[in-house]
Amino acid sequence: MTSTGIRLHAPAPGWSISADVVVVGSGVAGLTAALRCEAAGLTTVVVTKARLDDGSTRWAQGGIAAALGDGDTPEQHLDDTLVAGAGLCDEEAVRILVTEGPDAVRRLIETGAHFDESSEGQLELTREGGHHRRRIAHAGGDATGAEISRALVEAVRARGMRTVENALVLDLLTDAEGRTAGVSLHVMGEGQHDGVGAVHAPAVVLATGGMGQVFSATTNPSVSTGDGVALALRAGAEVSDLEFVQFHPTVLFLGSDAEGQQPLVSEAVRGEGAHLVDADGVRFMQGQHELAELAPRDIVAKGITRRMQEQDAEHMFLDARHFGAHMWEHRFPTILAACRAHGIDPVTEPIPVAPAAHYASGGVRTDSHGRTTVPGLYACGEVACTGVHGANRLASNSLLEGLVYAERIAADIAANGLEARVPQPVPHPETPEHPLLTPEARFTIQRIMTNGAGVLRSAESLTKAADQLQQLHTDARDALAENGKTAEAGVDTWEATNLLCVARVLVAAARLREETRGCHWREDHPERDDTAWRRHIVVRLNPDRTLAVHTTDTTHFPTTLPPQAPQEQ
């Protein structure tokens, strides 16, 4: 496979720095990879879109899942993960996760993360949807992500690691043979570096997080605009399973016109005994699944959506009044504060909730060492598709996946000696290679995706969405071809262009998958079809910006090229 040759329209880099490894992203995956690479003696640079602690990890409430409790085993954790993944998990990838997970969590604790403990000094574990045992370690009650982020950021700073904050990554740099040679990026604001520059490195680790901002309502922060997936596609990498976007069932409902990041009401609240009810106080999840409110997230999201349709309601309710003030204040202080900030007191009234875009189970396709189909390019965390999550991520497996696979990436880079190769990037193109959308297109894309590719999907809604997205793409392309004009290069236009790229791929995959599986719900194909669709959808970008879409023969991904191998035509 060769590079597409497509790059975002941007000024040529005006400055550059060199390293053995550049890690893009500063969540649990990115900072873990960076710390392990640095510990292996590799000169490592961390590039992040905002501040070091502003990624999605900081917003994680529930916790991190691992078989750490008495009587629990990796095999039980594996079974729960496979069930949640609805037949599309790569079992070997899951086995790596659950067997290496407990020790990875212990190393995280050694790094400085403090998890909640019982009075006897043991980890205090809770349950979430899809788990048959208490195996969720949490911190600060419901502030697990913030604590993990704090510990990792402090460790990075203590080691004096070079970081470039407030930097939007633009494109992968490659050498004449198509191997990774670093990244171009734009630094927003004054500092040591400003404007468009480059980090030259033979190994790039994408840990850019998700793409929740492709929908109108999401739990993701504003920086989650699919930049890593879009960069990988332009670089010629394959992405997979992008149709499987998990909609979190219980997001604080702020009104039908609310847009952007919405407050999450953690699954751990249901894990501790909260009930989903309608306006009449009826528990509607009982009888729909053996675990009722603790069923996998796709089941609960569908249950809420069905009840909303039946009653022509905009939301349902999460009732945890029986917790009492003390439990709310000590176990869920962050959620309590968020609810009260919006005029809801969970101690005395049910919380209005509705599903919102939460997590991308798909992403840049990798092998068990985080290697993509582009030599030298790695991916981990939400931007990656390792095969762990299948059609629906099991609750609290995301932090663990970022942790485990980041460690594996660092080990692979150190073992393969990529730092010995001095990258020689091909020159920056003199003419714009990719037209940019106007900033306003972001909101148009979000509305298209919410209406056509949200919780409920059909051939009709997806075809309409595909046509509308194609029109945006065509208009920008034609304007560039006819008069050489494109939107002015800048953060807003780069983000909108990235969002269109990932939206087109998501809709293409969702149209092709004519079944309901996991968090992909087709109203016109309500049943799961293992004969035709127990396989992955893989997409790559052609040099003419069309999409090449194919399916795998089985649930296993084809192997990726080793990082040193030349790419094939």
Coordinates of C-alpha atoms in Angstrom, one line a residue:
M1 CA 0.0 0.0 0.0
T2 CA 1.3 3.5 -0.9
S3 CA 0.5 6.9 0.6
T4 CA -2.4 8.7 -0.9
G5 CA -0.3 11.8 -1.4
I6 CA -3.2 13.8 0.2
R7 CA -2.4 16.5 2.7
L8 CA -4.4 19.3 4.3
H9 CA -4.0 22.7 2.8
A10 CA -1.5 24.3 5.2
P11 CA 1.6 26.5 5.1
A12 CA 4.9 24.7 4.8
P13 CA 6.5 24.0 8.2
G14 CA 8.5 26.9 9.4
W15 CA 10.3 25.1 12.2
S16 CA 11.2 21.5 13.1
I17 CA 12.5 19.4 15.9
S18 CA 13.7 15.8 15.8
A19 CA 13.1 12.8 18.1
D20 CA 13.1 9.0 18.0
V21 CA 9.4 8.9 18.7
V22 CA 6.6 11.5 18.6
V23 CA 3.4 10.7 20.5
V24 CA 0.3 12.6 19.5
G25 CA -2.1 12.8 22.3
S26 CA -1.9 13.1 26.1
G27 CA -4.6 10.7 27.5
V28 CA -3.8 7.5 29.3
A29 CA -2.7 5.8 26.0
G30 CA -0.5 8.7 24.8
L31 CA 1.3 9.4 28.1
T32 CA 1.8 5.7 28.9
A33 CA 3.4 5.2 25.5
A34 CA 5.6 8.2 26.0
L35 CA 6.7 7.2 29.5
R36 CA 7.5 3.7 28.4
C37 CA 9.4 4.9 25.3
E38 CA 11.4 7.4 27.3
A39 CA 12.2 4.7 29.9
A40 CA 13.6 2.5 27.1
G41 CA 16.0 5.3 26.2
L42 CA 14.1 6.7 23.2
T43 CA 14.0 10.5 22.8
T44 CA 10.3 11.2 22.9
V45 CA 8.2 14.2 22.1
V46 CA 4.6 14.5 23.2
V47 CA 2.3 16.6 21.0
T48 CA -1.2 17.4 22.3
K49 CA -4.0 19.5 21.0
A50 CA -4.8 21.4 24.2
R51 CA -3.0 21.2 27.6
L52 CA -1.5 17.9 28.7
D53 CA -4.5 17.1 30.9
D54 CA -7.3 18.2 28.5
G55 CA -7.9 14.9 26.7
S56 CA -10.8 12.5 27.1
T57 CA -9.1 10.5 29.8
R58 CA -9.8 13.4 32.3
W59 CA -13.5 13.0 31.7
A60 CA -13.7 9.3 32.5
Q61 CA -15.8 8.8 35.5
G62 CA -16.5 5.1 36.1
G63 CA -13.0 3.6 36.3
I64 CA -10.7 1.0 34.8
A65 CA -11.7 -2.7 34.5
A66 CA -9.3 -5.5 35.4
A67 CA -9.5 -8.9 37.2
L68 CA -8.1 -7.6 40.5
G69 CA -10.7 -8.8 42.9
D70 CA -11.0 -12.0 44.9
G71 CA -12.5 -14.8 42.8
D72 CA -12.2 -12.9 39.6
T73 CA -10.1 -14.1 36.7
P74 CA -8.9 -12.9 33.3
E75 CA -11.0 -15.6 31.7
Q76 CA -14.2 -14.2 33.3
H77 CA -13.3 -10.7 32.1
L78 CA -12.7 -12.1 28.6
D79 CA -16.1 -13.8 28.6
D80 CA -17.9 -10.5 29.5
T81 CA -15.9 -8.6 26.9
L82 CA -16.7 -11.1 24.2
V83 CA -20.5 -11.0 25.0
A84 CA -20.5 -7.2 24.9
G85 CA -18.6 -7.2 21.6
A86 CA -21.5 -9.1 20.0
G87 CA -19.4 -11.6 18.1
L88 CA -16.9 -9.2 16.5
C89 CA -14.1 -9.1 19.1
D90 CA -10.8 -10.5 18.1
E91 CA -10.4 -13.1 20.9
E92 CA -6.6 -13.0 20.9
A93 CA -6.7 -9.2 21.3
V94 CA -9.1 -9.5 24.2
R95 CA -7.0 -12.2 25.8
I96 CA -4.0 -9.9 25.7
L97 CA -6.0 -7.1 27.3
V98 CA -7.4 -9.2 30.2
T99 CA -4.2 -11.1 30.9
E100 CA -1.8 -8.2 30.8
G101 CA -4.3 -5.8 32.3
P102 CA -4.0 -6.5 36.0
D103 CA -0.2 -5.9 36.0
A104 CA -0.6 -2.8 33.8
V105 CA -2.9 -1.4 36.4
R106 CA -0.4 -2.2 39.1
R107 CA 2.3 -0.4 37.1
L108 CA -0.1 2.6 36.8
I109 CA -0.4 2.6 40.6
E110 CA 3.4 2.5 40.9
T111 CA 3.5 5.5 38.6
G112 CA 1.5 7.4 41.1
A113 CA -2.2 6.9 40.5
H114 CA -4.2 6.6 43.7
F115 CA -7.4 4.5 43.5
D116 CA -10.1 4.3 46.1
E117 CA -9.5 1.7 48.8
S118 CA -11.5 0.0 51.5
S119 CA -10.9 0.4 55.2
E120 CA -8.7 -2.7 55.0
G121 CA -6.5 -1.1 52.3
Q122 CA -7.8 -3.2 49.4
L123 CA -8.9 -1.7 46.1
E124 CA -12.5 -0.8 46.3
L125 CA -14.1 -2.3 43.2
T126 CA -17.5 -1.7 41.6
R127 CA -19.6 -3.1 38.8
E128 CA -20.8 -1.6 35.6
G129 CA -22.9 -2.8 32.7
G130 CA -22.0 -6.1 31.1
H131 CA -19.7 -7.1 34.0
H132 CA -20.7 -10.1 36.1
R133 CA -18.2 -9.2 38.8
R134 CA -17.0 -6.2 40.7
R135 CA -13.8 -5.4 38.8
I136 CA -13.9 -1.6 38.2
A137 CA -11.2 0.3 40.1
H138 CA -12.1 3.9 40.6
A139 CA -10.6 7.1 42.1
G140 CA -12.1 10.0 43.9
G141 CA -15.5 8.3 43.7
D142 CA -16.3 9.2 40.1
A143 CA -13.1 11.1 39.1
T144 CA -11.0 8.2 37.9
G145 CA -9.9 9.7 34.7
A146 CA -8.8 12.9 36.4
E147 CA -6.7 11.0 38.8
I148 CA -5.0 8.9 36.1
S149 CA -4.4 12.0 34.0
R150 CA -2.9 13.8 37.1
A151 CA -0.5 10.9 37.8
L152 CA 0.7 10.5 34.3
V153 CA 1.1 14.2 33.6
E154 CA 3.1 14.6 36.8
A155 CA 5.3 11.7 35.8
V156 CA 5.9 13.2 32.3
R157 CA 6.8 16.5 33.8
A158 CA 9.0 15.0 36.5
R159 CA 11.1 13.3 33.7
G160 CA 11.5 16.6 31.9
M161 CA 10.0 15.1 28.7
R162 CA 9.7 17.5 25.8
T163 CA 6.1 18.4 25.2
V164 CA 4.3 20.6 22.6
E165 CA 0.9 21.8 23.9
N166 CA -1.9 23.5 22.1
A167 CA -0.8 21.8 18.8
L168 CA -3.2 20.4 16.2
V169 CA -1.5 17.6 14.3
L170 CA -2.0 18.0 10.5
D171 CA -0.5 15.2 8.5
L172 CA 1.9 12.3 8.7
L173 CA 5.3 13.0 7.0
T174 CA 6.7 10.1 5.1
D175 CA 10.0 9.4 3.3
A176 CA 10.5 8.4 -0.3
E177 CA 9.7 4.8 0.5
G178 CA 6.5 5.5 2.2
R179 CA 7.8 5.0 5.8
T180 CA 6.9 7.3 8.7
A181 CA 9.1 10.3 9.0
G182 CA 7.2 12.4 11.6
V183 CA 4.2 14.8 11.6
S184 CA 3.4 18.3 10.6
L185 CA 1.5 20.3 13.2
H186 CA 0.1 23.8 14.0
V187 CA 0.8 25.4 17.4
M188 CA -1.9 27.7 18.5
G189 CA -0.6 30.7 20.3
E190 CA 2.7 32.0 21.3
G191 CA 5.4 29.9 22.9
Q192 CA 8.6 28.1 22.1
H193 CA 7.0 27.2 18.7
D194 CA 4.3 29.0 16.8
G195 CA 2.4 28.3 13.6
V196 CA 3.0 25.3 11.4
G197 CA 6.0 23.2 12.1
A198 CA 7.2 19.6 12.1
V199 CA 8.5 16.9 14.4
H200 CA 10.8 14.5 12.5
A201 CA 10.8 11.0 13.9
P202 CA 10.9 7.4 12.5
A203 CA 8.0 6.3 14.8
V204 CA 4.7 8.1 15.3
V205 CA 2.2 7.0 17.9
L206 CA -1.4 8.2 17.3
A207 CA -3.3 8.5 20.6
T208 CA -5.6 11.3 19.6
G209 CA -8.7 10.0 21.1
G210 CA -12.2 9.9 19.6
M211 CA -14.4 11.7 17.2
G212 CA -17.6 12.4 19.2
Q213 CA -17.8 15.9 17.9
V214 CA -19.0 14.5 14.6
F215 CA -22.5 14.4 16.3
S216 CA -24.4 17.3 17.8
A217 CA -24.5 15.8 21.3
T218 CA -21.6 13.9 22.8
T219 CA -19.8 13.3 26.0
N220 CA -16.5 14.0 24.2
P221 CA -14.5 17.2 24.8
S222 CA -14.4 19.8 22.0
V223 CA -11.0 18.6 20.8
S224 CA -12.4 15.2 19.8
T225 CA -12.8 15.9 16.1
G226 CA -11.4 12.7 14.6
D227 CA -8.0 14.2 13.7
G228 CA -6.0 11.0 14.2
V229 CA -8.3 8.9 12.0
A230 CA -8.4 11.5 9.3
L231 CA -4.6 11.8 9.4
A232 CA -4.2 8.1 9.1
L233 CA -6.6 7.9 6.2
R234 CA -4.7 10.6 4.3
A235 CA -1.5 8.7 5.0
G236 CA -2.9 5.5 3.4
A237 CA -3.7 3.6 6.6
E238 CA -6.7 1.4 6.9
V239 CA -9.5 2.0 9.4
S240 CA -12.1 -0.5 10.5
D241 CA -15.4 -0.8 12.4
L242 CA -16.1 2.9 12.3
E243 CA -19.9 2.2 12.2
F244 CA -19.8 1.0 15.8
V245 CA -20.2 4.3 17.7
Q246 CA -21.3 3.7 21.2
F247 CA -24.0 6.0 22.5
H248 CA -23.8 6.3 26.3
P249 CA -27.3 5.5 27.6
T250 CA -27.3 8.0 30.5
V251 CA -26.2 11.5 29.5
L252 CA -27.7 14.5 31.4
F253 CA -30.5 15.8 29.1
L254 CA -30.0 19.5 28.7
G255 CA -32.8 20.1 26.1
S256 CA -33.4 19.1 22.5
D257 CA -31.4 22.0 21.1
A258 CA -28.3 21.3 23.3
E259 CA -25.1 20.9 21.3
G260 CA -21.5 20.0 22.0
Q261 CA -20.2 18.2 25.1
Q262 CA -22.9 17.0 27.5
P263 CA -22.4 15.9 31.1
L264 CA -22.1 12.1 31.5
V265 CA -23.9 10.3 34.3
S266 CA -21.5 7.3 34.8
E267 CA -22.6 3.7 34.4
A268 CA -21.3 3.3 37.9
V269 CA -24.4 5.0 39.2
R270 CA -26.4 2.1 37.9
G271 CA -23.8 -0.2 39.2
E272 CA -24.5 1.0 42.6
G273 CA -28.2 0.5 42.3
A274 CA -29.8 3.4 40.4
H275 CA -32.9 2.6 38.3
L276 CA -34.0 3.7 34.9
V277 CA -37.6 4.8 34.9
D278 CA -40.1 6.6 32.6
A279 CA -42.1 9.7 33.6
D280 CA -44.5 7.5 35.5
G281 CA -41.8 5.9 37.5
V282 CA -41.9 2.5 35.7
R283 CA -38.7 0.5 35.5
F284 CA -38.7 -0.4 31.8
M285 CA -35.4 -2.3 31.6
Q286 CA -36.6 -5.2 33.7
G287 CA -37.5 -8.1 31.5
Q288 CA -35.5 -6.8 28.5
H289 CA -32.2 -8.3 29.7
E290 CA -31.0 -10.5 32.6
L291 CA -28.9 -7.6 33.9
A292 CA -31.7 -5.0 33.5
E293 CA -30.1 -1.6 33.9
L294 CA -26.7 -3.2 33.9
A295 CA -27.0 -4.8 30.5
P296 CA -24.4 -3.8 27.9
R297 CA -24.6 -0.2 26.8
D298 CA -26.1 -0.9 23.4
I299 CA -29.0 -2.8 25.0
V300 CA -29.7 0.0 27.5
A301 CA -29.4 2.8 24.9
K302 CA -31.9 0.9 22.7
G303 CA -34.2 0.3 25.7
I304 CA -34.2 4.0 26.5
T305 CA -34.7 5.0 22.9
R306 CA -37.6 2.6 22.4
R307 CA -39.3 3.9 25.5
M308 CA -38.8 7.5 24.3
Q309 CA -40.4 6.5 21.0
E310 CA -43.3 4.7 22.6
Q311 CA -44.1 7.7 24.9
D312 CA -43.1 10.4 22.4
A313 CA -40.7 11.6 25.1
E314 CA -37.4 13.5 24.7
H315 CA -35.7 11.7 27.7
M316 CA -36.1 9.1 30.4
F317 CA -35.0 9.3 34.1
L318 CA -32.3 7.8 36.3
D319 CA -33.6 7.5 39.8
A320 CA -31.1 7.3 42.6
R321 CA -32.9 9.2 45.3
H322 CA -32.5 6.1 47.6
F323 CA -28.7 6.7 47.7
G324 CA -29.2 9.5 50.1
A325 CA -27.1 12.7 50.3
H326 CA -24.1 11.0 52.0
M327 CA -23.5 8.5 49.2
W328 CA -24.0 11.1 46.5
E329 CA -21.5 13.4 48.1
H330 CA -18.8 10.8 48.7
R331 CA -19.2 8.3 45.8
F332 CA -20.4 10.6 43.0
P333 CA -19.3 14.1 43.9
T334 CA -18.5 15.1 40.3
I335 CA -21.8 14.0 38.9
L336 CA -23.7 15.5 41.8
A337 CA -22.0 18.9 41.1
A338 CA -22.7 18.7 37.4
C339 CA -26.4 17.9 37.9
R340 CA -26.8 20.7 40.4
A341 CA -25.0 23.1 38.1
H342 CA -27.9 22.5 35.6
G343 CA -30.7 22.8 38.2
I344 CA -31.1 19.1 39.0
D345 CA -30.6 17.7 42.5
P346 CA -30.3 13.8 42.3
V347 CA -30.7 13.5 46.1
T348 CA -34.3 14.7 45.8
E349 CA -35.3 14.1 42.2
P350 CA -34.7 11.7 39.3
I351 CA -32.1 12.8 36.7
P352 CA -33.3 13.4 33.1
V353 CA -31.1 11.3 30.8
A354 CA -30.9 10.4 27.1
P355 CA -28.3 8.6 24.9
A356 CA -25.5 10.7 23.3
A357 CA -22.4 9.8 21.3
H358 CA -19.7 8.5 23.6
Y359 CA -17.1 6.2 22.2
A360 CA -15.8 5.0 18.9
S361 CA -15.2 1.2 19.0
G362 CA -13.6 1.4 15.6
G363 CA -10.6 3.4 14.4
V364 CA -7.2 3.0 12.7
R365 CA -6.6 -0.7 12.2
T366 CA -3.7 -2.2 14.2
D367 CA -2.2 -5.5 15.1
S368 CA -1.5 -6.8 18.6
H369 CA 1.6 -4.4 18.9
G370 CA -0.3 -1.3 17.8
R371 CA 1.2 -1.3 14.3
T372 CA -0.9 0.1 11.5
T373 CA -0.7 -0.6 7.8
V374 CA 1.8 2.3 7.4
P375 CA 5.3 1.3 8.4
G376 CA 6.4 3.3 11.5
L377 CA 2.9 4.5 12.3
Y378 CA 1.3 3.2 15.5
A379 CA -2.1 3.8 17.1
C380 CA -3.6 3.2 20.6
G381 CA -6.5 4.2 22.7
E382 CA -9.8 5.3 21.2
V383 CA -8.2 6.3 17.8
A384 CA -7.2 2.7 17.3
C385 CA -9.1 -0.5 16.3
T386 CA -7.3 -3.4 18.0
G387 CA -10.2 -5.8 17.7
V388 CA -10.8 -5.6 21.5
H389 CA -14.2 -3.9 21.5
G390 CA -15.9 -5.6 18.6
A391 CA -19.3 -4.2 17.9
N392 CA -19.7 -2.6 21.4
R393 CA -17.1 -1.7 24.0
L394 CA -17.6 -3.3 27.5
A395 CA -17.8 -0.6 30.1
S396 CA -14.4 0.6 31.5
N397 CA -12.3 -1.4 29.1
S398 CA -11.2 1.7 27.3
L399 CA -8.7 3.0 29.9
L400 CA -7.4 -0.5 30.2
E401 CA -7.0 -0.9 26.4
G402 CA -5.1 2.4 26.2
L403 CA -2.8 1.3 29.0
V404 CA -2.1 -2.2 27.8
Y405 CA -1.6 -1.5 24.1
A406 CA 0.5 1.7 24.8
E407 CA 2.9 -0.5 26.7
R408 CA 3.0 -3.0 23.8
I409 CA 3.7 -0.2 21.3
A410 CA 6.6 1.1 23.4
A411 CA 8.1 -2.4 23.7
D412 CA 7.8 -2.9 19.9
I413 CA 9.5 0.4 19.0
A414 CA 12.3 -0.3 21.4
A415 CA 12.8 -3.9 20.1
N416 CA 12.8 -2.9 16.4
G417 CA 15.4 -0.1 16.7
L418 CA 13.4 2.4 14.7
E419 CA 15.4 5.2 16.4
A420 CA 18.4 4.2 14.3
R421 CA 16.7 5.3 11.1
V422 CA 17.1 9.0 10.3
P423 CA 13.9 10.1 8.6
Q424 CA 14.1 12.1 5.4
P425 CA 10.5 13.5 4.8
V426 CA 9.5 14.1 1.2
P427 CA 9.1 17.9 0.4
H428 CA 5.9 19.7 1.4
P429 CA 3.6 20.1 -1.7
E430 CA 3.6 23.5 -3.2
T431 CA -0.1 23.4 -4.1
P432 CA -3.0 22.6 -1.8
E433 CA -3.7 18.9 -1.8
H434 CA -7.0 18.8 0.1
P435 CA -9.7 21.5 0.0
L436 CA -10.8 22.9 3.3
L437 CA -14.3 23.4 4.6
T438 CA -15.6 26.6 6.2
P439 CA -15.9 26.6 10.0
E440 CA -19.7 26.6 9.7
A441 CA -19.6 23.2 8.0
R442 CA -18.8 21.6 11.3
F443 CA -22.4 22.2 12.5
T444 CA -23.9 21.1 9.2
I445 CA -21.9 17.8 9.5
Q446 CA -23.1 17.3 13.1
R447 CA -26.8 17.8 12.2
I448 CA -26.4 15.4 9.2
M449 CA -24.8 12.7 11.4
T450 CA -27.2 13.1 14.3
N451 CA -30.3 12.8 12.0
G452 CA -29.0 10.1 9.7
A453 CA -26.4 8.0 11.6
G454 CA -27.3 8.4 15.3
V455 CA -28.8 5.8 17.6
L456 CA -31.4 4.8 15.0
R457 CA -30.3 4.1 11.5
S458 CA -31.9 2.9 8.3
A459 CA -31.1 2.7 4.6
E460 CA -33.1 5.8 4.0
S461 CA -31.5 7.9 6.7
L462 CA -28.0 6.7 5.8
T463 CA -28.4 7.3 2.1
K464 CA -29.6 10.8 2.8
A465 CA -26.7 11.5 5.1
A466 CA -24.2 10.1 2.5
D467 CA -25.7 12.3 -0.2
Q468 CA -25.5 15.4 2.0
L469 CA -21.9 14.7 3.1
Q470 CA -20.9 14.0 -0.5
Q471 CA -22.3 17.4 -1.5
L472 CA -20.2 19.1 1.0
H473 CA -17.2 17.2 -0.3
T474 CA -18.0 17.9 -3.9
D475 CA -18.6 21.6 -3.4
A476 CA -15.2 22.1 -1.7
R477 CA -13.5 20.0 -4.4
D478 CA -15.1 21.9 -7.2
A479 CA -14.3 25.3 -5.8
L480 CA -10.6 24.3 -5.5
A481 CA -10.6 22.8 -9.1
E482 CA -12.4 25.7 -10.7
N483 CA -10.7 28.7 -9.2
G484 CA -8.0 27.4 -6.9
K485 CA -10.0 28.7 -3.8
T486 CA -10.4 26.9 -0.6
A487 CA -11.3 28.0 3.0
E488 CA -8.5 29.8 4.8
A489 CA -6.2 27.4 6.6
G490 CA -6.8 27.4 10.3
V491 CA -7.8 25.3 13.2
D492 CA -11.6 25.6 12.6
T493 CA -11.3 24.7 8.9
W494 CA -8.9 21.8 9.5
E495 CA -11.2 20.4 12.2
A496 CA -14.3 20.7 9.9
T497 CA -12.4 19.0 7.1
N498 CA -11.3 16.1 9.4
L499 CA -14.9 15.7 10.7
L500 CA -16.2 15.4 7.1
C501 CA -13.5 12.8 6.4
V502 CA -14.5 10.5 9.3
A503 CA -18.2 11.1 8.8
R504 CA -18.0 9.9 5.2
V505 CA -16.2 6.7 6.3
L506 CA -18.7 6.1 9.2
V507 CA -21.7 6.4 7.0
A508 CA -20.2 4.3 4.2
A509 CA -19.6 1.4 6.7
A510 CA -23.0 1.9 8.3
R511 CA -24.8 1.7 4.9
L512 CA -22.9 -1.5 4.0
R513 CA -23.6 -3.3 7.3
E514 CA -27.2 -4.4 6.7
E515 CA -27.9 -5.9 10.1
T516 CA -28.2 -4.8 13.8
R517 CA -25.2 -5.7 15.9
G518 CA -23.9 -4.2 19.1
C519 CA -24.2 -0.4 19.0
H520 CA -25.0 -0.4 15.2
W521 CA -28.8 -0.4 15.1
R522 CA -30.5 -0.7 11.7
E523 CA -34.3 -0.3 11.9
D524 CA -34.7 -1.8 8.5
H525 CA -32.5 -4.8 9.4
P526 CA -33.4 -5.4 13.1
E527 CA -31.7 -8.8 13.4
R528 CA -28.1 -9.9 13.8
D529 CA -26.8 -11.8 10.7
D530 CA -23.8 -13.9 11.6
T531 CA -23.7 -15.6 8.3
A532 CA -23.2 -12.5 6.2
W533 CA -21.9 -10.0 8.7
R534 CA -19.7 -11.6 11.3
R535 CA -16.8 -9.8 9.8
H536 CA -15.1 -6.4 9.8
I537 CA -15.5 -3.5 7.4
V538 CA -12.2 -2.0 6.4
V539 CA -11.9 1.4 4.6
R540 CA -9.0 3.3 3.1
L541 CA -8.8 6.5 1.2
N542 CA -7.9 6.5 -2.5
P543 CA -5.6 9.1 -4.0
D544 CA -8.6 10.6 -5.8
R545 CA -10.3 11.0 -2.3
T546 CA -12.9 8.3 -3.0
L547 CA -13.3 5.5 -0.4
A548 CA -12.2 1.9 -0.9
V549 CA -14.4 -0.3 1.2
H550 CA -14.1 -4.1 1.7
T551 CA -15.0 -6.7 4.3
T552 CA -12.7 -9.3 6.0
D553 CA -13.4 -13.0 5.6
T554 CA -13.6 -13.6 9.3
T555 CA -13.6 -11.8 12.6
H556 CA -9.8 -11.8 12.5
F557 CA -8.0 -8.8 10.9
P558 CA -5.5 -9.5 8.2
T559 CA -1.9 -8.9 9.5
T560 CA -0.4 -5.4 9.1
L561 CA 3.0 -4.9 7.6
P562 CA 6.0 -4.9 10.0
P563 CA 7.2 -1.3 10.7
Q564 CA 10.5 -1.8 8.7
A565 CA 9.1 -3.4 5.6
P566 CA 8.7 -1.4 2.4
Q567 CA 5.1 -0.8 1.3
E568 CA 3.8 -2.6 -1.7
Q569 CA 2.2 -1.0 -4.7

